[in-house]
CSV table of C-alpha atoms in Angstrom, one decimal:
chain,number,residue,atom,x,y,z
A,1,ALA,CA,2.0,7.0,40.7
A,2,GLN,CA,1.8,4.6,37.4
A,3,ARG,CA,2.5,0.9,38.3
A,4,VAL,CA,1.8,-2.4,37.2
A,5,THR,CA,2.9,-5.7,39.2
A,6,GLN,CA,3.5,-9.4,37.7
A,7,PRO,CA,3.9,-11.0,41.2
A,8,GLU,CA,5.1,-14.5,39.7
A,9,LYS,CA,9.1,-14.0,38.7
A,10,LEU,CA,8.9,-17.6,38.0
A,11,LEU,CA,5.7,-20.1,37.3
A,12,SER,CA,6.6,-23.6,36.6
A,13,VAL,CA,3.6,-25.6,34.6
A,14,PHE,CA,3.3,-29.2,33.4
A,15,LYS,CA,2.2,-29.9,29.6
A,16,GLY,CA,-1.3,-30.0,29.5
A,17,ALA,CA,-2.1,-27.7,32.1
A,18,PRO,CA,-4.0,-24.2,32.3
A,19,VAL,CA,-2.0,-21.8,33.1
A,20,GLU,CA,-2.0,-17.7,34.3
A,21,LEU,CA,0.3,-15.2,34.6
A,22,LYS,CA,-1.0,-12.4,36.7
A,23,CYS,CA,-0.3,-8.8,35.9
A,24,ASN,CA,-2.0,-6.0,38.2
A,25,TYR,CA,-1.9,-2.2,37.3
A,26,SER,CA,-2.3,0.6,38.6
A,27,TYR,CA,-3.3,3.0,36.4
A,28,SER,CA,-5.5,7.0,35.6
A,29,GLY,CA,-8.0,7.2,33.9
A,30,SER,CA,-8.2,3.7,30.9
A,31,PRO,CA,-5.3,2.4,29.8
A,32,GLU,CA,-5.3,0.1,27.3
A,33,LEU,CA,-3.1,-3.5,28.0
A,34,PHE,CA,-0.2,-5.3,26.6
A,35,TRP,CA,1.4,-9.1,26.8
A,36,TYR,CA,5.0,-9.0,25.1
A,37,VAL,CA,6.6,-12.3,25.0
A,38,GLN,CA,10.1,-13.2,24.8
A,39,TYR,CA,11.0,-16.7,23.3
A,40,SER,CA,14.9,-18.1,24.0
A,41,ARG,CA,16.7,-16.7,21.4
A,42,GLN,CA,14.1,-14.3,19.8
A,43,ARG,CA,13.4,-10.8,19.9
A,44,LEU,CA,11.0,-9.4,22.5
A,45,GLN,CA,7.5,-9.2,20.5
A,46,LEU,CA,4.1,-8.0,21.2
A,47,LEU,CA,1.5,-11.6,22.3
A,48,LEU,CA,-1.2,-9.6,22.4
A,49,ARG,CA,-3.6,-5.9,22.7
A,50,HIS,CA,-6.1,-6.4,25.9
A,51,ILE,CA,-8.5,-3.7,22.5
A,52,SER,CA,-8.1,-6.3,20.1
A,53,ARG,CA,-10.2,-9.2,22.2
A,54,GLU,CA,-7.8,-11.8,20.3
A,55,SER,CA,-6.5,-15.2,21.4
A,56,ILE,CA,-2.6,-15.5,20.6
A,57,LYS,CA,-1.6,-18.7,19.8
A,58,GLY,CA,-3.8,-19.7,22.2
A,59,PHE,CA,-3.4,-17.4,25.1
A,60,THR,CA,-6.1,-15.2,25.9
A,61,ALA,CA,-6.0,-11.6,28.3
A,62,ASP,CA,-9.2,-9.9,30.1
A,63,LEU,CA,-9.5,-6.8,31.6
A,64,ASN,CA,-10.7,-6.7,34.9
A,65,LYS,CA,-11.4,-2.8,35.0
A,66,GLY,CA,-13.0,-3.8,38.8
A,67,GLU,CA,-9.6,-5.8,40.1
A,68,THR,CA,-7.4,-3.6,38.1
A,69,SER,CA,-5.7,-7.0,36.2
A,70,PHE,CA,-4.8,-8.0,33.3
A,71,HIS,CA,-4.3,-12.3,33.4
A,72,LEU,CA,-2.5,-13.9,30.5
A,73,LYS,CA,-4.4,-16.7,30.5
A,74,LYS,CA,-4.3,-20.0,28.2
A,75,PRO,CA,-5.9,-23.7,29.0
A,76,PHE,CA,-3.6,-26.1,27.7
A,77,ALA,CA,-0.1,-25.1,27.9
A,78,GLN,CA,2.5,-26.0,25.3
A,79,GLU,CA,6.2,-26.8,25.8
A,80,GLU,CA,6.7,-24.2,23.2
A,81,ASP,CA,5.0,-21.7,25.3
A,82,SER,CA,8.2,-21.6,27.9
A,83,ALA,CA,9.1,-17.9,27.4
A,84,MET,CA,9.7,-14.5,29.1
A,85,TYR,CA,6.0,-12.8,29.8
A,86,TYR,CA,6.0,-9.2,30.2
A,87,CYS,CA,2.7,-7.1,31.0
A,88,ALA,CA,2.7,-3.7,29.3
A,89,PRO,CA,-0.4,-1.2,30.6
A,90,HIS,CA,0.2,2.4,27.9
A,91,ARG,CA,-1.9,5.1,29.1
A,92,SER,CA,-4.3,5.9,26.5
A,93,GLY,CA,-3.8,9.3,24.6
A,94,SER,CA,0.1,9.8,26.1
A,95,ALA,CA,3.6,9.4,24.3
A,96,ARG,CA,4.4,6.3,22.5
A,97,GLN,CA,6.8,4.7,25.3
A,98,LEU,CA,5.9,1.3,27.3
A,99,THR,CA,6.4,0.4,31.4
A,100,PHE,CA,6.6,-3.2,31.7
A,101,GLY,CA,6.1,-5.5,34.7
A,102,SER,CA,9.2,-7.1,35.8
A,103,GLY,CA,8.6,-10.1,34.3
A,104,THR,CA,7.1,-13.8,34.9
A,105,GLN,CA,9.7,-16.8,33.5
A,106,LEU,CA,7.2,-19.4,32.3
A,107,THR,CA,8.4,-23.2,32.0
A,108,VAL,CA,6.5,-25.1,30.5
A,109,LEU,CA,7.2,-29.0,32.2
A,110,PRO,CA,6.8,-32.4,29.6
B,1,ASP,CA,13.7,-4.9,6.3
B,2,ALA,CA,15.9,-7.0,8.6
B,3,GLY,CA,14.0,-5.1,11.8
B,4,VAL,CA,15.8,-3.4,14.9
B,5,ILE,CA,19.4,-4.3,14.2
B,6,GLN,CA,22.1,-3.3,16.7
B,7,SER,CA,25.3,-4.1,18.0
B,8,PRO,CA,27.3,-5.8,19.1
B,9,ARG,CA,25.6,-8.7,20.2
B,10,HIS,CA,27.7,-9.3,23.2
B,11,GLU,CA,29.9,-7.4,24.9
B,12,VAL,CA,32.8,-7.9,27.5
B,13,THR,CA,34.7,-5.0,29.2
B,14,GLU,CA,36.5,-4.0,32.4
B,15,MET,CA,34.9,-1.6,34.9
B,16,GLY,CA,36.1,2.1,34.1
B,17,GLN,CA,36.2,1.5,30.7
B,18,GLU,CA,33.6,2.9,28.0
B,19,VAL,CA,30.8,1.1,26.5
B,20,THR,CA,29.4,2.0,23.2
B,21,LEU,CA,25.8,0.4,22.0
B,22,ARG,CA,24.3,0.8,18.7
B,23,CYS,CA,20.8,1.0,17.5
B,24,LYS,CA,19.6,1.3,13.9
B,25,PRO,CA,15.5,1.4,13.8
B,26,ILE,CA,13.1,0.6,11.1
B,27,SER,CA,13.4,2.5,8.5
B,28,GLY,CA,10.2,5.4,8.6
B,29,HIS,CA,9.6,4.7,12.2
B,30,ASP,CA,10.1,7.8,14.2
B,31,TYR,CA,10.2,6.5,18.0
B,32,LEU,CA,13.3,5.1,19.1
B,33,PHE,CA,13.5,3.6,22.3
B,34,TRP,CA,16.5,2.1,25.1
B,35,TYR,CA,15.3,-0.8,27.3
B,36,ARG,CA,17.7,-1.9,29.8
B,37,GLN,CA,16.9,-5.8,31.3
B,38,THR,CA,17.8,-7.6,34.2
B,39,MET,CA,16.2,-10.3,36.4
B,40,MET,CA,16.1,-8.2,39.0
B,41,ARG,CA,13.9,-5.6,37.8
B,42,GLY,CA,12.4,-6.3,34.5
B,43,LEU,CA,12.6,-4.2,31.3
B,44,GLU,CA,12.9,-0.2,32.5
B,45,LEU,CA,12.8,2.2,30.1
B,46,LEU,CA,16.3,4.2,30.1
B,47,ILE,CA,15.3,6.8,27.2
B,48,TYR,CA,13.3,7.6,24.3
B,49,PHE,CA,13.5,9.9,21.2
B,50,ASN,CA,10.9,11.4,18.9
B,51,ASN,CA,12.1,12.4,15.6
B,52,ASN,CA,15.4,12.6,16.9
B,53,VAL,CA,14.9,14.3,20.0
B,54,PRO,CA,14.9,12.9,23.3
B,55,ILE,CA,12.0,13.1,24.9
B,56,ASP,CA,12.3,11.3,28.4
B,57,ASP,CA,15.8,10.4,29.7
B,58,SER,CA,14.8,10.1,32.9
B,59,GLY,CA,15.2,6.4,33.3
B,60,MET,CA,19.3,7.1,32.9
B,61,PRO,CA,20.3,5.9,36.0
B,62,GLU,CA,23.5,8.3,36.0
B,63,ASP,CA,25.5,11.1,34.6
B,64,ARG,CA,27.4,7.6,33.4
B,65,PHE,CA,24.9,6.7,31.0
B,66,SER,CA,24.4,9.3,27.5
B,67,ALA,CA,22.4,9.0,24.9
B,68,LYS,CA,22.3,10.3,21.1
B,69,MET,CA,20.2,9.9,18.0
B,70,PRO,CA,21.8,12.2,15.0
B,71,ASN,CA,19.9,11.3,12.4
B,72,ALA,CA,17.0,9.0,12.1
B,73,SER,CA,18.8,5.6,11.5
B,74,PHE,CA,21.2,5.5,13.5
B,75,SER,CA,21.4,5.8,17.9
B,76,THR,CA,23.9,5.4,20.4
B,77,LEU,CA,24.1,4.2,23.7
B,78,LYS,CA,27.0,5.8,25.8
B,79,ILE,CA,28.2,4.1,29.4
B,80,GLN,CA,31.3,6.3,30.4
B,81,PRO,CA,32.8,4.5,32.7
B,82,SER,CA,31.4,1.1,33.0
B,83,GLU,CA,30.6,-0.7,36.7
B,84,PRO,CA,29.8,-4.2,37.1
B,85,ARG,CA,26.5,-4.0,38.1
B,86,ASP,CA,25.5,-2.1,34.2
B,87,SER,CA,26.0,-5.7,33.5
B,88,ALA,CA,21.8,-6.4,31.4
B,89,VAL,CA,21.1,-6.9,28.2
B,90,TYR,CA,20.1,-3.5,26.6
B,91,PHE,CA,17.9,-3.1,23.7
B,92,CYS,CA,16.5,-0.8,21.6
B,93,ALA,CA,13.3,-0.3,19.7
B,94,SER,CA,11.0,1.6,17.3
B,95,SER,CA,7.8,2.5,16.8
B,96,PHE,CA,5.8,4.7,13.7
B,97,TYR,CA,3.6,7.6,15.4
B,98,ALA,CA,0.6,6.2,12.8
B,99,GLY,CA,1.2,2.6,13.7
B,100,PRO,CA,-0.9,0.6,16.4
B,101,PRO,CA,-0.7,2.4,19.7
B,102,GLY,CA,1.6,-0.2,22.4
B,103,GLU,CA,3.5,-1.7,19.1
B,104,LEU,CA,7.2,-1.8,20.0
B,105,PHE,CA,9.6,-3.3,17.2
B,106,PHE,CA,12.7,-5.0,19.5
B,107,GLY,CA,15.9,-5.7,18.6
B,108,GLU,CA,17.9,-8.3,19.5
B,109,GLY,CA,19.8,-6.9,22.1
B,110,SER,CA,23.1,-6.2,23.5
B,111,ARG,CA,24.4,-8.5,26.6
B,112,LEU,CA,26.9,-5.9,28.3
B,113,THR,CA,29.3,-7.7,31.0
B,114,VAL,CA,31.7,-5.5,33.1
B,115,LEU,CA,34.3,-7.2,34.9
């Protein structure tokens, strides 16, 4: 069965500290992976996708096929990074729907 | 474009009442999704439509839930009768077939409280 796991529901770090939000998936084939973010009082929005190998707002995410992980990382957290983060694998060639992980609420403390 | 528009933003109702949530997708988008967000289970896909046709409703929790998309610019999610455990934030999202896969555009959500 296809599954995505975000093991931490809550994560707190201090401003300036590194942050890593974990995501593990169990998907057949080679999924495409996405991170979505929901800031307070804002819409859920796409943060980044692994295929683009991009860095958005200082965040990067590396797909590790051996560990089947797609952890989201930032070397120096900022208070404005406080938000809910969702990992979402998408099986290539499948329909357009996304299955989201259970989410991690990140709080960056001053 | 104002993006995906949902109404109402907040709904408080009593157990047993009918609840109707509404969604207007982004013009030109041909996929529409209904998700439910709770602290315990995160974001769950309830149902999605392609070109107004329901494709997968396996996430709809019970027969009390129903969704329709009578045209390309409007969809409803109905709960009848509502129960306290239905309390959640319900999101509508849309996407375009020719757009980048995995890019969904979400509405602001409808926060439902069933007393």
